[in-house]
GROMACS .gro file of C-alpha atoms in nm:
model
  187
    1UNK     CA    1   0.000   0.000   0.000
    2UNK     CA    2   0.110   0.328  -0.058
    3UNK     CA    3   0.017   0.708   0.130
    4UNK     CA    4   0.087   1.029   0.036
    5UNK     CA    5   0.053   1.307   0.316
    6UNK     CA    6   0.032   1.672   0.161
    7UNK     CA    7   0.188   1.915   0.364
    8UNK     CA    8   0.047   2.288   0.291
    9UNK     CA    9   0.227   2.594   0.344
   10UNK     CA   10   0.085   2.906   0.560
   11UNK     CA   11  -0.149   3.051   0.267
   12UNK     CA   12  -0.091   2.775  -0.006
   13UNK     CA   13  -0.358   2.543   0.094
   14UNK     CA   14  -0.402   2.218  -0.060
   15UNK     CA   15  -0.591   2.277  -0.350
   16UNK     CA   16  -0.389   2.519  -0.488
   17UNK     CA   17  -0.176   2.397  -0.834
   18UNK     CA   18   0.140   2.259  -0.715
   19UNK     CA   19  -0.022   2.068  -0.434
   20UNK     CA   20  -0.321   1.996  -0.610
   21UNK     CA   21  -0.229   1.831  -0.887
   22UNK     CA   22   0.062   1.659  -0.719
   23UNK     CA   23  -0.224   1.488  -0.530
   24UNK     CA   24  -0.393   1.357  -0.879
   25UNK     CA   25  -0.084   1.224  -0.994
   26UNK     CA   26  -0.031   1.012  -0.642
   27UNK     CA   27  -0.392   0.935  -0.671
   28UNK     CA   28  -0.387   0.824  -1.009
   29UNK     CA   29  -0.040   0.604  -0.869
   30UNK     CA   30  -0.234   0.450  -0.618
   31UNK     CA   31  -0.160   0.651  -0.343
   32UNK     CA   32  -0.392   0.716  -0.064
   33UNK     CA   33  -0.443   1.098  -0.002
   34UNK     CA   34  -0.417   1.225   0.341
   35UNK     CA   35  -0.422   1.624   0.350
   36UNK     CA   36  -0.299   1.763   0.661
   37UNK     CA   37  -0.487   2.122   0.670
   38UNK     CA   38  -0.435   2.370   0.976
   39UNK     CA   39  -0.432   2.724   0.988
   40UNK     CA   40  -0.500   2.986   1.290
   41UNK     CA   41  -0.171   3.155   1.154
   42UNK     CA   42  -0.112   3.513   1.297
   43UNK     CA   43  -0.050   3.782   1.051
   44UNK     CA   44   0.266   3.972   0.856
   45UNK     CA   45   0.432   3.609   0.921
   46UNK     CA   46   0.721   3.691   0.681
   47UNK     CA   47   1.054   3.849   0.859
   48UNK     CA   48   0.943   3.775   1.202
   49UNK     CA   49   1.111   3.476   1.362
   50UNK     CA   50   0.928   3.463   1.633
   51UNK     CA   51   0.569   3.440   1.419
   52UNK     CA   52   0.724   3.204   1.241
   53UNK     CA   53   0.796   2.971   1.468
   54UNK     CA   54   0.494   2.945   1.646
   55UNK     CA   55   0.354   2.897   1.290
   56UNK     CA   56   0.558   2.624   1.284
   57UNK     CA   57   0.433   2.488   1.631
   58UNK     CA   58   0.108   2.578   1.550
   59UNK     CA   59   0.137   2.355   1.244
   60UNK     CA   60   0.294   2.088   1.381
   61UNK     CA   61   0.066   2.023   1.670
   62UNK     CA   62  -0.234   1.995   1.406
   63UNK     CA   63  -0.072   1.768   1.186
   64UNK     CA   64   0.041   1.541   1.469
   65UNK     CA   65  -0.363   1.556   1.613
   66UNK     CA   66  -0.444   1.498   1.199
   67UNK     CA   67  -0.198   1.228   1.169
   68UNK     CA   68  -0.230   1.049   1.504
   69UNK     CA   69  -0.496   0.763   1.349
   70UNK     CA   70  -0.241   0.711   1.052
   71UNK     CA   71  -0.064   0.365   1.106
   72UNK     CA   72   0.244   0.431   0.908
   73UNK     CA   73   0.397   0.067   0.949
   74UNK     CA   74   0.091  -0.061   0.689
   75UNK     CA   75   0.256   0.124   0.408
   76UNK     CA   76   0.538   0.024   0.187
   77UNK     CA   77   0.563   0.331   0.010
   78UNK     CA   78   0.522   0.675   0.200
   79UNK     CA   79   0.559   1.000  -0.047
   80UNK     CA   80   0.515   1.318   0.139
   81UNK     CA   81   0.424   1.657  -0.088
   82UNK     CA   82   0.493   2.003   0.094
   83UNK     CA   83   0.483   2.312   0.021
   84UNK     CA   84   0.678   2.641   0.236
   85UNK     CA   85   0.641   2.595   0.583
   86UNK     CA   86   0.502   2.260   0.496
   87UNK     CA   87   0.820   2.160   0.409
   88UNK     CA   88   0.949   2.171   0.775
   89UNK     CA   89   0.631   2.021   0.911
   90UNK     CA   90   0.733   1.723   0.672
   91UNK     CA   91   1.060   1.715   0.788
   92UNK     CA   92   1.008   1.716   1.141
   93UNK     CA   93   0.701   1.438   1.108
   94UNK     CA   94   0.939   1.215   0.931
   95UNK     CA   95   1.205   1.246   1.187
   96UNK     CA   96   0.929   1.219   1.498
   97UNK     CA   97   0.772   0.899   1.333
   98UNK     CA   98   1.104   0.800   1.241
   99UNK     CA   99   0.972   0.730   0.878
  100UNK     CA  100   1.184   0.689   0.543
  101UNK     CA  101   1.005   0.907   0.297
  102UNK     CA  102   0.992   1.025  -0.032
  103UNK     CA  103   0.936   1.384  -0.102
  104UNK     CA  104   0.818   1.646  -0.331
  105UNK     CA  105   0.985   1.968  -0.137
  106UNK     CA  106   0.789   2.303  -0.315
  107UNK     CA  107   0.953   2.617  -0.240
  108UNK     CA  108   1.131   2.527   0.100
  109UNK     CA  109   1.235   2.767   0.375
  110UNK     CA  110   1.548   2.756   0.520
  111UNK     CA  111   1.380   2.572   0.851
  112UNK     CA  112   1.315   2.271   0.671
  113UNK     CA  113   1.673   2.207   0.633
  114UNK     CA  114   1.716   2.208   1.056
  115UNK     CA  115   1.556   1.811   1.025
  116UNK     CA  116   1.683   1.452   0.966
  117UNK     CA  117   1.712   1.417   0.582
  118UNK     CA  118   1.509   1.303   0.358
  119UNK     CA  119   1.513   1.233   0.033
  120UNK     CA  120   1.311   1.420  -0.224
  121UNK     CA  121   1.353   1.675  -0.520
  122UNK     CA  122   1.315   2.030  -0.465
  123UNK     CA  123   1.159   2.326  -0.672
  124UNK     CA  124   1.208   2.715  -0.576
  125UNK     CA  125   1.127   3.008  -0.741
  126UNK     CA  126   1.475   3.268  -0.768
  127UNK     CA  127   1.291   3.522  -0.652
  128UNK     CA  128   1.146   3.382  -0.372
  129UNK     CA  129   1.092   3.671  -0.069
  130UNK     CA  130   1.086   3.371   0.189
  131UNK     CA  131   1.391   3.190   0.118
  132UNK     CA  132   1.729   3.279   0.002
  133UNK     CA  133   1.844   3.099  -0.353
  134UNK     CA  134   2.157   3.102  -0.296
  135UNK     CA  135   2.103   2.888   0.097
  136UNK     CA  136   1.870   2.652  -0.093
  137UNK     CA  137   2.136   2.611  -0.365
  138UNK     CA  138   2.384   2.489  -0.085
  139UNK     CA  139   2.163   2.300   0.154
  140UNK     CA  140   2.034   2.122  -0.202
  141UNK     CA  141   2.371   2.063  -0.257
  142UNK     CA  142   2.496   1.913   0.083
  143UNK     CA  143   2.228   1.651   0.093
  144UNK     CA  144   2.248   1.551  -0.276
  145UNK     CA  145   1.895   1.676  -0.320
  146UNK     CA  146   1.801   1.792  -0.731
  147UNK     CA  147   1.717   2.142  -0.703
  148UNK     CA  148   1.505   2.245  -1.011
  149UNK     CA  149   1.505   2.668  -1.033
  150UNK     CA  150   1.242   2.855  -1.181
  151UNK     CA  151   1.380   3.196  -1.289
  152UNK     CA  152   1.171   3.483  -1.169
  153UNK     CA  153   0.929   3.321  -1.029
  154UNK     CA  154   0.810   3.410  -0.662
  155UNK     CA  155   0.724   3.177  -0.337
  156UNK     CA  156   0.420   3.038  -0.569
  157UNK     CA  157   0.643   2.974  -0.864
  158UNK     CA  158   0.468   3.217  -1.083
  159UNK     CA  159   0.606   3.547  -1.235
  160UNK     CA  160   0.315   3.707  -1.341
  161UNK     CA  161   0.260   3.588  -1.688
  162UNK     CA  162  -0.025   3.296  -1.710
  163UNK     CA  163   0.079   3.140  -1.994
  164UNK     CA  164   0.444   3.118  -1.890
  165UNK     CA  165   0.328   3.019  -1.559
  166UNK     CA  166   0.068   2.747  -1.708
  167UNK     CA  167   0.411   2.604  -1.904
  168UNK     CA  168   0.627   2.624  -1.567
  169UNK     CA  169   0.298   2.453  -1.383
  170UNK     CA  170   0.333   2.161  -1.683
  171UNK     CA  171   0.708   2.132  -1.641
  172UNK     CA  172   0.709   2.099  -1.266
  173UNK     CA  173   0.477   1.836  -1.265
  174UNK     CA  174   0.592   1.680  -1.540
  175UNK     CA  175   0.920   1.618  -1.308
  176UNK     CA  176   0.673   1.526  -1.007
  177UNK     CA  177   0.514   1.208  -1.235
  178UNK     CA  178   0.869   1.114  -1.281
  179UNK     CA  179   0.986   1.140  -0.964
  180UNK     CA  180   0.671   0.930  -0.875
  181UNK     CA  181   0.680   0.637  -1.121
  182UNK     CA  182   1.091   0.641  -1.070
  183UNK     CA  183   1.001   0.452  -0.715
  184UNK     CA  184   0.704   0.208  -0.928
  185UNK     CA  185   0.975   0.103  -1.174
  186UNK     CA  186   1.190   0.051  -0.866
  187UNK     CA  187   0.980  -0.180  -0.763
   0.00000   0.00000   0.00000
């Protein structure tokens, strides 16, 4: 059996694109869905430390509550999709359930990179307000992770222009079907 747990960031819920329709290709993999929603996040987040981490408490104590029926040990396959913040949560779940998981890391802040590794690919926008290119570049590159930059594009990967966006939407999870299947063929 196989799960995937999606991981939203502080205003990217779930069924916005990149975690949306990384959810209908695990779904149409065979993956269970479990969406771990929470929210109750205070304001003007971004540049405060202090906000931030009791965003990340915040989130972490919901997603534990969310996750607390899940019996990992019934799954052979565990993929976890995150996005921002979510990224951390991930992190820190894997390393509290002391789970070996796959992941699909969207737009990471630096936080995420505090936790045990775990192996996954990793997309960020280079011009990203909320985390620093050139620190994902080296963290990416410490822990052997494949960092795929989208030029210009903000914490949402977008720019601005639809169409280009649309194609960078296509591309990205046109890497997250292969990154998928790679672990089917695997098998």
């Amino acid at each position: 059996m196989k799960l995937a747990v999606v991981f939203p960031g502080i205003g990217y819920h779930v069924d916005k694109p990149l975690l949306y329709y990384s959810k209908k290709i695990a779904q149409s993999k065979g993956y269970q869905v479990v969406d771990v929603p929470y929210g109750g996040f205070p304001a003007n987040v971004k540049g405060s430390r202090e906000k931030m981490e009791a965003c990340f408490a915040s989130a972490l104590a919901q997603t534990e509550e969310r996750l607390r029926e899940v019996d990992f040990s019934q799954y052979d396959e565990i993929l976890f999709l995150s996005k921002s913040i979510g990224t951390a949560i991930a992190c820190a779940c894997g390393q509290r359930y002391k789970l070996r998981t796959r992941n699909v890391y969207f737009t990471p802040v630096a936080e995420t990179f505090l936790f045990q590794e775990q192996p996954g690919i990793v997309f960020h926008g280079t011009s990203d307000s909320w985390a620093d290119t050139a620190v994902i570049q080296a963290e990416c590159e410490k822990r052997g992770l494949p960092l795929y930059l989208v030029s210009d594009a903000d914490h949402s990967l977008e720019t601005g222009d639809v169409l280009s966006d649309l194609s960078t939407l296509r591309r990205v999870m046109e890497t997250v079907e292969r990154y998928i299947t790679e672990q089917e063929e695997s098998e």
